[in-house]
PDB file of C-alpha atoms and ligand atoms in Angstrom:
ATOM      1  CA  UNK C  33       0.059  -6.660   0.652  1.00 96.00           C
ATOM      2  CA  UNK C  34      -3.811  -6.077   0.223  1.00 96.00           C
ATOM      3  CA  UNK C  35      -5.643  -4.239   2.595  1.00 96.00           C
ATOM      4  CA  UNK C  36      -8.377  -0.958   2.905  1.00 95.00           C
ATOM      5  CA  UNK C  37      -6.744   2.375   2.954  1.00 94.00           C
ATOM      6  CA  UNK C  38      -5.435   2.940   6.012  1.00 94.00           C
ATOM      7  CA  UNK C  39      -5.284  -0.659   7.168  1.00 96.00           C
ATOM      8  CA  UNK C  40      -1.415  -0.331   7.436  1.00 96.00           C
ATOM      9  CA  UNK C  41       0.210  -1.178   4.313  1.00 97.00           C
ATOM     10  CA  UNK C  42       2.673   0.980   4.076  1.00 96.00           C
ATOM     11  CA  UNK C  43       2.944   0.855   8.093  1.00 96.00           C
ATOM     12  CA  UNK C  44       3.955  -2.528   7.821  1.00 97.00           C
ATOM     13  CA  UNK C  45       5.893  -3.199   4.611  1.00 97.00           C
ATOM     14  CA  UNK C  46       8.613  -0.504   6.099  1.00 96.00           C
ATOM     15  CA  UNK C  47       9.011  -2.440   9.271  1.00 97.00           C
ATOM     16  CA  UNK C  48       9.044  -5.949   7.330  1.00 96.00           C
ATOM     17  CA  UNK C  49      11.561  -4.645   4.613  1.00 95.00           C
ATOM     18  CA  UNK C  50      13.468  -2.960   7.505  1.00 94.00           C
ATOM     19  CA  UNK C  51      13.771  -6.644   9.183  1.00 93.00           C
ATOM     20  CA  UNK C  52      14.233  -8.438   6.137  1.00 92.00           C
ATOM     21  CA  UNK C  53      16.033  -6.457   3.767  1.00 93.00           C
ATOM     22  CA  UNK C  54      12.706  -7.610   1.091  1.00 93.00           C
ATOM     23  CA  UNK C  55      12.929  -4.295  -1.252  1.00 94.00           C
ATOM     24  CA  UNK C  56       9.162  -2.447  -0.307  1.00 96.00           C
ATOM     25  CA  UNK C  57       7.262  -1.294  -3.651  1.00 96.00           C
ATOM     26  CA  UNK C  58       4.362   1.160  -2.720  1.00 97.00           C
ATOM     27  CA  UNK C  59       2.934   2.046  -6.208  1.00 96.00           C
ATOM     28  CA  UNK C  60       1.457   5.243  -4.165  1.00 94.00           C
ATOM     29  CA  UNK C  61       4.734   6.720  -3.516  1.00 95.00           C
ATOM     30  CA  UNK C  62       5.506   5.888  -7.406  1.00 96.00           C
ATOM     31  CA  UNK C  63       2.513   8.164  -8.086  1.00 96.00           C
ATOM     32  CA  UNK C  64       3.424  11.066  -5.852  1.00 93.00           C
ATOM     33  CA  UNK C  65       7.002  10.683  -6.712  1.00 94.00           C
ATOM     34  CA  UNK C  66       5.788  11.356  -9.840  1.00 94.00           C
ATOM     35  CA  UNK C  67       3.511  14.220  -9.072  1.00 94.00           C
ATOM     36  CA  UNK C  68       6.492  15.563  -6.839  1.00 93.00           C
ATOM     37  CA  UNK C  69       9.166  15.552  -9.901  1.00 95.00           C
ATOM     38  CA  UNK C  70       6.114  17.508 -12.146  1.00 94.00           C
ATOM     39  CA  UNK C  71       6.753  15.106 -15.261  1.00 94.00           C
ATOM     40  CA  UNK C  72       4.576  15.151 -18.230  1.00 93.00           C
ATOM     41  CA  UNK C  73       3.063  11.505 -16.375  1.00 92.00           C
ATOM     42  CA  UNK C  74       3.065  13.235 -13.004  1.00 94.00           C
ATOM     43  CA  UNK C  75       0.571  15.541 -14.375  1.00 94.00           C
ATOM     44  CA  UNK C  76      -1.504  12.762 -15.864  1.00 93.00           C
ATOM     45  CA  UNK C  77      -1.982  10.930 -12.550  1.00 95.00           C
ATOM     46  CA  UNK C  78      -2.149  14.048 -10.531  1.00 94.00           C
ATOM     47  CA  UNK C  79      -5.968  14.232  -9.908  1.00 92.00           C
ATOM     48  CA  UNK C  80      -6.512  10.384 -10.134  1.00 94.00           C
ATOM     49  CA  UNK C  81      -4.515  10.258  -7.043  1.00 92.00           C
ATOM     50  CA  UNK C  82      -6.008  13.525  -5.584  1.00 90.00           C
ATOM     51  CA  UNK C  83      -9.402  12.531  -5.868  1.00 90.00           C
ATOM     52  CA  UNK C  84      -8.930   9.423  -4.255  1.00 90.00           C
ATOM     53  CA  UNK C  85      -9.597   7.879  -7.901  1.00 93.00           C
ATOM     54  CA  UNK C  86      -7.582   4.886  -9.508  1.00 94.00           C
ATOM     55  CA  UNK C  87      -4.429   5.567 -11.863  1.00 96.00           C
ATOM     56  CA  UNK C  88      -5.524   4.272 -15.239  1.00 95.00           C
ATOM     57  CA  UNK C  89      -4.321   0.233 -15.108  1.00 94.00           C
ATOM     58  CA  UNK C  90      -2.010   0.502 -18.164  1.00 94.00           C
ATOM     59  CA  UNK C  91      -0.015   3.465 -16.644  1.00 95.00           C
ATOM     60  CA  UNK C  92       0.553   1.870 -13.362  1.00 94.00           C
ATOM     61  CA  UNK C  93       1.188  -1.460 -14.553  1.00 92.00           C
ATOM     62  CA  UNK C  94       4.119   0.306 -16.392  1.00 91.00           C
ATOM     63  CA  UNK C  95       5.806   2.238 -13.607  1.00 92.00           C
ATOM     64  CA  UNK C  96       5.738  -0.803 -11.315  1.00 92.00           C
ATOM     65  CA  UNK C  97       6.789  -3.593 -13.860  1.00 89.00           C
ATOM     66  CA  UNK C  98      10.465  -2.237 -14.020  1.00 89.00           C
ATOM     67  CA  UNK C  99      10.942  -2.422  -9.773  1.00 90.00           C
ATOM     68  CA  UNK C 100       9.900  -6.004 -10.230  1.00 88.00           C
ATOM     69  CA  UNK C 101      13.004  -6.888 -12.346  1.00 81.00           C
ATOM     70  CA  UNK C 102      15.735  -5.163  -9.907  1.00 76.00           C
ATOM     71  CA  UNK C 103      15.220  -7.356  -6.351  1.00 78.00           C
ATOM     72  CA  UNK C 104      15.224 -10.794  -5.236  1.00 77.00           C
ATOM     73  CA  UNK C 105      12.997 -10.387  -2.839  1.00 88.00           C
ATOM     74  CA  UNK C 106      10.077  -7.704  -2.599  1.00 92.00           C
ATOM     75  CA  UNK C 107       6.771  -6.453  -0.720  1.00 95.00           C
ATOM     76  CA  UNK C 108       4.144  -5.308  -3.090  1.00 96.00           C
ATOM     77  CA  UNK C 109       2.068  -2.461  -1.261  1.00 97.00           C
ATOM     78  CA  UNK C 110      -0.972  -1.281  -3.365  1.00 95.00           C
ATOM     79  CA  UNK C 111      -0.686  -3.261  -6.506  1.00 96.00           C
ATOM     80  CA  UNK C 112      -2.406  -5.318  -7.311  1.00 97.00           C
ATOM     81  CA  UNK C 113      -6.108  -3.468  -7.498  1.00 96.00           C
ATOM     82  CA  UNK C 114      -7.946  -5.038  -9.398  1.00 96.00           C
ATOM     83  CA  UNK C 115      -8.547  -8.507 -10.991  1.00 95.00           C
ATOM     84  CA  UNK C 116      -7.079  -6.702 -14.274  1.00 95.00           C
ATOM     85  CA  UNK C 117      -3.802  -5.555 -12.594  1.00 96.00           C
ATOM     86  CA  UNK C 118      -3.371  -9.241 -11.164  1.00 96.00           C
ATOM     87  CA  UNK C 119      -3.658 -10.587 -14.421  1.00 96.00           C
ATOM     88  CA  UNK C 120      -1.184  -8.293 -15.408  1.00 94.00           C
ATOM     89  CA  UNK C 121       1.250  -9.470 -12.317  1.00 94.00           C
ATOM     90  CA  UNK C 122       0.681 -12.574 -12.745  1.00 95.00           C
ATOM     91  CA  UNK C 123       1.848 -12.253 -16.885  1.00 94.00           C
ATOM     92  CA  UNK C 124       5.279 -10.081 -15.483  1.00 91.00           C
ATOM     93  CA  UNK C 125       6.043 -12.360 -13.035  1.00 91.00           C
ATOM     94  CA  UNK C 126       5.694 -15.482 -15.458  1.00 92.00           C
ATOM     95  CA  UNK C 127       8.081 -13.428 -17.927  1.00 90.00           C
ATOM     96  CA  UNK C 128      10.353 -12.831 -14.793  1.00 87.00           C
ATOM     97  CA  UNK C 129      10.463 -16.765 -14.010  1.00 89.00           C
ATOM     98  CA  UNK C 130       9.113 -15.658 -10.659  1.00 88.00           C
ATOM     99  CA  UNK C 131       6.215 -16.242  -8.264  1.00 89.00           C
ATOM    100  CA  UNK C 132       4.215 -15.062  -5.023  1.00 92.00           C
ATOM    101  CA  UNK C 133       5.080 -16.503  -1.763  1.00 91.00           C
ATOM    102  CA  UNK C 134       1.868 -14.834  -0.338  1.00 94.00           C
ATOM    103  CA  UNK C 135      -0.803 -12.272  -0.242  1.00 96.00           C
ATOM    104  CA  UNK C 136      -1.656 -10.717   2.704  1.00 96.00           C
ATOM    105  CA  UNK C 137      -4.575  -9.193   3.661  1.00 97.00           C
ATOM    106  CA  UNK C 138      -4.653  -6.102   6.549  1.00 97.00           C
ATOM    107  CA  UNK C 139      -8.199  -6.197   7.930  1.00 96.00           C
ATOM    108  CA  UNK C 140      -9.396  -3.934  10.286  1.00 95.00           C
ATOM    109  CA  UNK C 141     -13.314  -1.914   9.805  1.00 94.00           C
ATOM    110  CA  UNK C 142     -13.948   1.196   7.809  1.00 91.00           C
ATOM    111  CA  UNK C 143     -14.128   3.316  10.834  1.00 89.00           C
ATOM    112  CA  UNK C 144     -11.249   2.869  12.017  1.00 92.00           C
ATOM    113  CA  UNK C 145      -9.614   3.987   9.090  1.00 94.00           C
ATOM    114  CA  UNK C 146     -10.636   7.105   8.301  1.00 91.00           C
ATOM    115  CA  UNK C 147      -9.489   8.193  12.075  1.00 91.00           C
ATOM    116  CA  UNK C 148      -6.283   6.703  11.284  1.00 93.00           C
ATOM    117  CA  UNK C 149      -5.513   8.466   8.276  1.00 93.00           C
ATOM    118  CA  UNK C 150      -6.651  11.665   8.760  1.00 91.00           C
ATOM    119  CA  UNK C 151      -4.238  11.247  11.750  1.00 92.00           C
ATOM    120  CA  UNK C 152      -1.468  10.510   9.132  1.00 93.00           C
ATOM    121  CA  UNK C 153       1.870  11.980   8.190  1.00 95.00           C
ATOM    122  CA  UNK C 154       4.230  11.538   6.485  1.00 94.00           C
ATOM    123  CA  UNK C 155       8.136  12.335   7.149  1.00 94.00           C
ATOM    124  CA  UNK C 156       9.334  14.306   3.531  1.00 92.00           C
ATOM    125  CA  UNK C 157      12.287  13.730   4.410  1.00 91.00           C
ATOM    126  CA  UNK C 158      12.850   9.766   5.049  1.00 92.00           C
ATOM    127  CA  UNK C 159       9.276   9.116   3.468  1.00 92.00           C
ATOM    128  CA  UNK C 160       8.351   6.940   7.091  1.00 94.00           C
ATOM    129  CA  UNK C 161       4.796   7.182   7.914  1.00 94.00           C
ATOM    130  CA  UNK C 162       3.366   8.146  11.382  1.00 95.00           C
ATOM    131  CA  UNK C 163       0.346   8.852  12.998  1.00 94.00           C
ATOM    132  CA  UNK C 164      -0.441  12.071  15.653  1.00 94.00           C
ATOM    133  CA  UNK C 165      -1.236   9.313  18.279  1.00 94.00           C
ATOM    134  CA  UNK C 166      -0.483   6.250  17.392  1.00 92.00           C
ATOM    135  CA  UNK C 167       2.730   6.853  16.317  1.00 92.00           C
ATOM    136  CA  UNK C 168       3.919  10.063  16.837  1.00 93.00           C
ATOM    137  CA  UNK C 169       6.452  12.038  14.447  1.00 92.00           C
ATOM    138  CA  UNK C 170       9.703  12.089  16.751  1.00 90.00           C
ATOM    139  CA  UNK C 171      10.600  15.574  17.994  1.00 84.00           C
ATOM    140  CA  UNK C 172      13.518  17.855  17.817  1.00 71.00           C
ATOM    141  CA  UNK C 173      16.672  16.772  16.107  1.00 64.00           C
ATOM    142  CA  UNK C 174      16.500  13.356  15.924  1.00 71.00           C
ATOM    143  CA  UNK C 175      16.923  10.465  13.607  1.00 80.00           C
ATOM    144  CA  UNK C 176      13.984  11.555  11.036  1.00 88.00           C
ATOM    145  CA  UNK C 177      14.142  15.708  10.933  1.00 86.00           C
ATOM    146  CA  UNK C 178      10.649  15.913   8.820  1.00 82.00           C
ATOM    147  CA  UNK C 179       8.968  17.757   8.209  1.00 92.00           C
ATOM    148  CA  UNK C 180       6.111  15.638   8.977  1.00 94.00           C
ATOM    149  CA  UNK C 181       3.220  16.282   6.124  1.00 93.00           C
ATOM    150  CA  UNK C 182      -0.569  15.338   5.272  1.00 93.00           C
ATOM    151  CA  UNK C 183      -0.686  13.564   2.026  1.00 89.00           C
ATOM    152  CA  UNK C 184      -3.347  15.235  -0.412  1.00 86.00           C
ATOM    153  CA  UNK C 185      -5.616  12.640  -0.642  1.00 87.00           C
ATOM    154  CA  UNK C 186      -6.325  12.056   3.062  1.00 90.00           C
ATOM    155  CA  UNK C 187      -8.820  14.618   3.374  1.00 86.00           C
ATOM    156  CA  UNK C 188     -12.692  13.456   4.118  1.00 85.00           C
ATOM    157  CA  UNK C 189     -14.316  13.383   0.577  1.00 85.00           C
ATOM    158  CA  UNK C 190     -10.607  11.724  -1.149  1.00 88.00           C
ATOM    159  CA  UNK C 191     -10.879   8.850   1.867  1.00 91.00           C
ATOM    160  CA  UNK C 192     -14.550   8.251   1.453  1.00 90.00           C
ATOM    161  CA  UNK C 193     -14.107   7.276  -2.515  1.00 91.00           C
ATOM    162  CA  UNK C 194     -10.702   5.692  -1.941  1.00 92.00           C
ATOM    163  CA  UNK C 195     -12.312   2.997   0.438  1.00 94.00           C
ATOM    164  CA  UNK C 196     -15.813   2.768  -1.707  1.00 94.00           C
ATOM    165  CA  UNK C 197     -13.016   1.710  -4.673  1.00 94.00           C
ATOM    166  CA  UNK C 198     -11.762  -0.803  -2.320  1.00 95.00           C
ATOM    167  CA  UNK C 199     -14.724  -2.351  -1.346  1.00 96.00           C
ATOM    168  CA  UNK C 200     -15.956  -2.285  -5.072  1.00 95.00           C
ATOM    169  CA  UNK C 201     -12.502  -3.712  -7.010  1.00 94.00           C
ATOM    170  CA  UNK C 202      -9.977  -4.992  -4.430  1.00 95.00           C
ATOM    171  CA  UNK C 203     -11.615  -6.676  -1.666  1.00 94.00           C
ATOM    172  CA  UNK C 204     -12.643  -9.205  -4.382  1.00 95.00           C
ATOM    173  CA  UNK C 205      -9.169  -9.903  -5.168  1.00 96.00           C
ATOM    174  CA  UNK C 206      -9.337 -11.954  -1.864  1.00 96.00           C
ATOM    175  CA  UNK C 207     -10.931 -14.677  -3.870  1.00 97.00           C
ATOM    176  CA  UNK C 208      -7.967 -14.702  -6.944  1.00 97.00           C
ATOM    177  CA  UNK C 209      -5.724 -15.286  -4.003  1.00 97.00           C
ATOM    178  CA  UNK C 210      -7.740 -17.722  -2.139  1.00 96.00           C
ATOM    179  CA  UNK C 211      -7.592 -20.004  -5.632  1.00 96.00           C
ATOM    180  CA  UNK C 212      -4.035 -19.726  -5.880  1.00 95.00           C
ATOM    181  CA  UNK C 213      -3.717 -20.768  -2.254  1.00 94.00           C
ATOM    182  CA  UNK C 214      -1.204 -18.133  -1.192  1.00 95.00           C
ATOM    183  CA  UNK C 215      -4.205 -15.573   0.846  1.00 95.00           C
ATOM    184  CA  UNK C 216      -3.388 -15.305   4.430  1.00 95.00           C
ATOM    185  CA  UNK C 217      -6.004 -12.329   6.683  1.00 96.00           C
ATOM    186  CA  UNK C 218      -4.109 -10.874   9.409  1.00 97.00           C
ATOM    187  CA  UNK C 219      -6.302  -8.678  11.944  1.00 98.00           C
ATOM    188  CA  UNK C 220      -5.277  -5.180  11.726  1.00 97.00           C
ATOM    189  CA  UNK C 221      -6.928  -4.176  14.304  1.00 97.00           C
ATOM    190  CA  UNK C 222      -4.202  -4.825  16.590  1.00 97.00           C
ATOM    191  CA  UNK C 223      -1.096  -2.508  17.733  1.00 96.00           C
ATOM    192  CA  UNK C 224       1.155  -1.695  15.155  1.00 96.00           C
ATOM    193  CA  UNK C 225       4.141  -4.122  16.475  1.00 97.00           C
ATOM    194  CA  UNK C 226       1.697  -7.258  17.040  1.00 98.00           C
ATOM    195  CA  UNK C 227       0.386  -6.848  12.972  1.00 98.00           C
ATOM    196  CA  UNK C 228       3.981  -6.846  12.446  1.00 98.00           C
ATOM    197  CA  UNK C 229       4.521 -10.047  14.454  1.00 97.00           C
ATOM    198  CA  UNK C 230       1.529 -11.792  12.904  1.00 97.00           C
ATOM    199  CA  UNK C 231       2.533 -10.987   9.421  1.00 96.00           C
ATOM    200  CA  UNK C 232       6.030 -12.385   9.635  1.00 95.00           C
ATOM    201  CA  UNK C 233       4.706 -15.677  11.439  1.00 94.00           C
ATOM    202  CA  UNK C 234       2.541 -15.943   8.510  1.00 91.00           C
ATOM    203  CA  UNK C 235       5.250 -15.184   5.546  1.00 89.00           C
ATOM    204  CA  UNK C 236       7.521 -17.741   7.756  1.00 87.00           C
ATOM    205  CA  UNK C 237       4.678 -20.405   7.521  1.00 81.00           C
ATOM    206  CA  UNK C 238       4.220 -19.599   3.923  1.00 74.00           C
ATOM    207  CA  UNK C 239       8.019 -20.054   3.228  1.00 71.00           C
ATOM    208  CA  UNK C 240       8.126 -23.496   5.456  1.00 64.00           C
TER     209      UNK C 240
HETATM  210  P1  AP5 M  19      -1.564   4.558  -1.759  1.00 52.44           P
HETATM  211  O1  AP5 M  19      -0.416   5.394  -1.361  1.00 52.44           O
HETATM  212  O2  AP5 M  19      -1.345   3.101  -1.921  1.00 52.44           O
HETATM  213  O3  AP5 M  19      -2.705   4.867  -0.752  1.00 52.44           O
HETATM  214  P2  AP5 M  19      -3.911   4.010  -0.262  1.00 52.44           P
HETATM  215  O4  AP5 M  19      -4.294   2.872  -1.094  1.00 52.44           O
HETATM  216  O5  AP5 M  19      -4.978   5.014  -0.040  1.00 52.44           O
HETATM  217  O6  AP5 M  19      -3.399   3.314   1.040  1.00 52.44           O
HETATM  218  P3  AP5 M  19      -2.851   4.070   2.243  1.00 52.44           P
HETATM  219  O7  AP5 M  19      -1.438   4.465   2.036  1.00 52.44           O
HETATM  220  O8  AP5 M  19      -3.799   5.186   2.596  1.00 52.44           O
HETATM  221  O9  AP5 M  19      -3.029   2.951   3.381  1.00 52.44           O
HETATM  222  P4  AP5 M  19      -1.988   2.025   4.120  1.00 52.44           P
HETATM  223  O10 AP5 M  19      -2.707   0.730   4.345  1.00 52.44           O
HETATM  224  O11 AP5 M  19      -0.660   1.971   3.458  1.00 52.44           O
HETATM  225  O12 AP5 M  19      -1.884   2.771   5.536  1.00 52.44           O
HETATM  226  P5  AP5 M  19      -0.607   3.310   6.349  1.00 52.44           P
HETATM  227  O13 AP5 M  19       0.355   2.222   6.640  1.00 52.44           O
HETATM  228  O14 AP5 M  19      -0.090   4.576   5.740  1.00 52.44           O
HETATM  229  O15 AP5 M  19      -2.192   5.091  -3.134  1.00 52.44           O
HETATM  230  C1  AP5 M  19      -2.459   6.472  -3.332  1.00 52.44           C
HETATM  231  C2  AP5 M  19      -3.092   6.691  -4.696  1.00 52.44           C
HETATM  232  O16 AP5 M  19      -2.163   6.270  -5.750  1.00 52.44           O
HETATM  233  C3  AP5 M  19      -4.374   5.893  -4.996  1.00 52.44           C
HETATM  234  O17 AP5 M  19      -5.518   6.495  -4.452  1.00 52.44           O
HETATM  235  C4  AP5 M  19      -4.355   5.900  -6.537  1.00 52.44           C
HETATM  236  O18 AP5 M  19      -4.747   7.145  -7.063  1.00 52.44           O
HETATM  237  C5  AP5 M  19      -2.878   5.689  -6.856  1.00 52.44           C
HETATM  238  N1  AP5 M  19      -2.534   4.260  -6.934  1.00 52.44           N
HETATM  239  C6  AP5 M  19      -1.653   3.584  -6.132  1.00 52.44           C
HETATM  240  N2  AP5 M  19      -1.593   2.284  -6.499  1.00 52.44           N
HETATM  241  C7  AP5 M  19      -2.450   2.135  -7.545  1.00 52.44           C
HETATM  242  C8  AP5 M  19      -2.843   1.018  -8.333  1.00 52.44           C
HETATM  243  N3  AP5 M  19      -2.336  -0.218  -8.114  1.00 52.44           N
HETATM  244  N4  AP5 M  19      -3.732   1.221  -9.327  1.00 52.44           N
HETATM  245  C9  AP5 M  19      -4.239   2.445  -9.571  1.00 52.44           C
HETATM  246  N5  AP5 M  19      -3.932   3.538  -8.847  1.00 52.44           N
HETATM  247  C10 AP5 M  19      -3.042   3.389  -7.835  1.00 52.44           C
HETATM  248  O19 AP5 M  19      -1.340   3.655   7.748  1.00 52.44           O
HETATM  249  C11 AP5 M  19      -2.299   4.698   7.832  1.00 52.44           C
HETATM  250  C12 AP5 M  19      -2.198   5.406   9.194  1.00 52.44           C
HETATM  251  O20 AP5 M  19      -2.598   4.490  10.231  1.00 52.44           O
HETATM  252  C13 AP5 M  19      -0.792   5.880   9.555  1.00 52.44           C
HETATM  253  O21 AP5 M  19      -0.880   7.115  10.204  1.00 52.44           O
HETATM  254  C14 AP5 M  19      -0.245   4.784  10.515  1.00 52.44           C
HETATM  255  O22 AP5 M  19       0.691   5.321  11.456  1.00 52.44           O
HETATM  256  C15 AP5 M  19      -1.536   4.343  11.192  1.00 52.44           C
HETATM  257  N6  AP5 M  19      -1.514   2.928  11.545  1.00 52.44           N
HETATM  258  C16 AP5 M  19      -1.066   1.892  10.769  1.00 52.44           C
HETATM  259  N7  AP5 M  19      -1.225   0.716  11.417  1.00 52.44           N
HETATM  260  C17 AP5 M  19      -1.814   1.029  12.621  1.00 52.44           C
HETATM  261  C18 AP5 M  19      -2.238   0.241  13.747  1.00 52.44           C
HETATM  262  N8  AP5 M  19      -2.106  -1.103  13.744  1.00 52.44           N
HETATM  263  N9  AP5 M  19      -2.797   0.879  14.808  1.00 52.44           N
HETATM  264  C19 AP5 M  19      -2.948   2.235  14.809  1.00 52.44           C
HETATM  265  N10 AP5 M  19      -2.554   3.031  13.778  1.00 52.44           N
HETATM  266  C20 AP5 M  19      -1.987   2.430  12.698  1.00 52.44           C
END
């Protein structure tokens, strides 16, 4: 899944992998998983991530290579980044004997998103992703206890550099996907449940 910061990634990969039992690889949670545990490589990416700033390809290619080995069937949520890292999916997956049914793209405009993730949190507990109004954190007791948290990097300056990245090295990875003939756009503009809709109608098409 390709898509700006904010766009719905994650959003949507836990409601697809919910449905479909696909096994959802975020390489952000890798990071902060790895900030979290305070490794030696936790404290390497630690102000990548902060800043908004890219991991280092050959670090990130490594921590996500081994999740591609252990499912059948997976969502890919923030890797590829760059034309470098799909080169570098492409090579694992030809290793693997495997290949992409699609990449899909979450549009929706930059202003949007910074109101959208400034509004986001994130349960510690479950790791499910909310927003203060769109999607509110569920209160009391219930099935998700929280506590619901702001990730580091959604603060103004962090957001700013994270989408000038995407403009700069992802968004052109629209055009490797286009010439492999798997790209399908999905408007992300819409309410969370209808994006969900419209991506599964188009991984359905894409697996006719
Ligand atoms: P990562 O965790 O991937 O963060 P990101 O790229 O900044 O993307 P986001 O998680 O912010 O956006 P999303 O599209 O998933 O939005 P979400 O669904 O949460 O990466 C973090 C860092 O790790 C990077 O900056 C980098 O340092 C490092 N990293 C990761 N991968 C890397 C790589 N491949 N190479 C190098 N470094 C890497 O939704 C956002 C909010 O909007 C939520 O509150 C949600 O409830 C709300 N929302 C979602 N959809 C809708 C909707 N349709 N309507 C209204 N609200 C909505």
């Amino acid at each position: 899944m390709l898509g700006p910061q904010g766009a719905g990634k994650g959003t949507q990969a836990q409601r697809i992998s919910r449905e479909t039992g696909a096994k959802h690889i975020a390489t952000g949670d890798l990071v902060r998983a790895e900030i979290k545990s305070g490794s030696e490589l936790g404290e390497a990416v630690k102000d990548y991530n902060n800043r908004g700033e890219l991991v280092p390809d050959e670090i990130i290619i490594e921590m996500t290579k081994p999740h591609l080995e252990k499912h059948d069937a997976w969502l890919l949520d923030g890797f590829p980044r760059n034309e470098a890292q799909a080169r570098a999916l492409d090579e694992a997956l030809e290793e693997l004997g495997l290949e992409l049914d699609a990449a899909v793209v979450l549009e929706a405009p930059d202003k949007e998103l910074v109101e959208r993730l400034s509004g986001r949190r994130t349960s510690e507990a479950t790791g499910k992703i909310y927003h203060v109004e769109h999607d509110p954190p569920p209160e009391g007791d219930g099935e998700d206890p929280g506590p619901f948290i702001q990730r580091e990097d959604d603060r103004e300056e962090s957001i700013r550099r994270r989408l000038e990245i995407y403009h700069e090295h992802t968004k052109p990875l629209k055009d490797y996907y286009v010439e492999k003939d798997i790209l399908v756009t999905v408007d992300a503009t819409q309410a969370i449940p209808e994006v969900t809709k419209d991506v599964m109608a188009a991984l359905e098409r894409k697996d006719a």
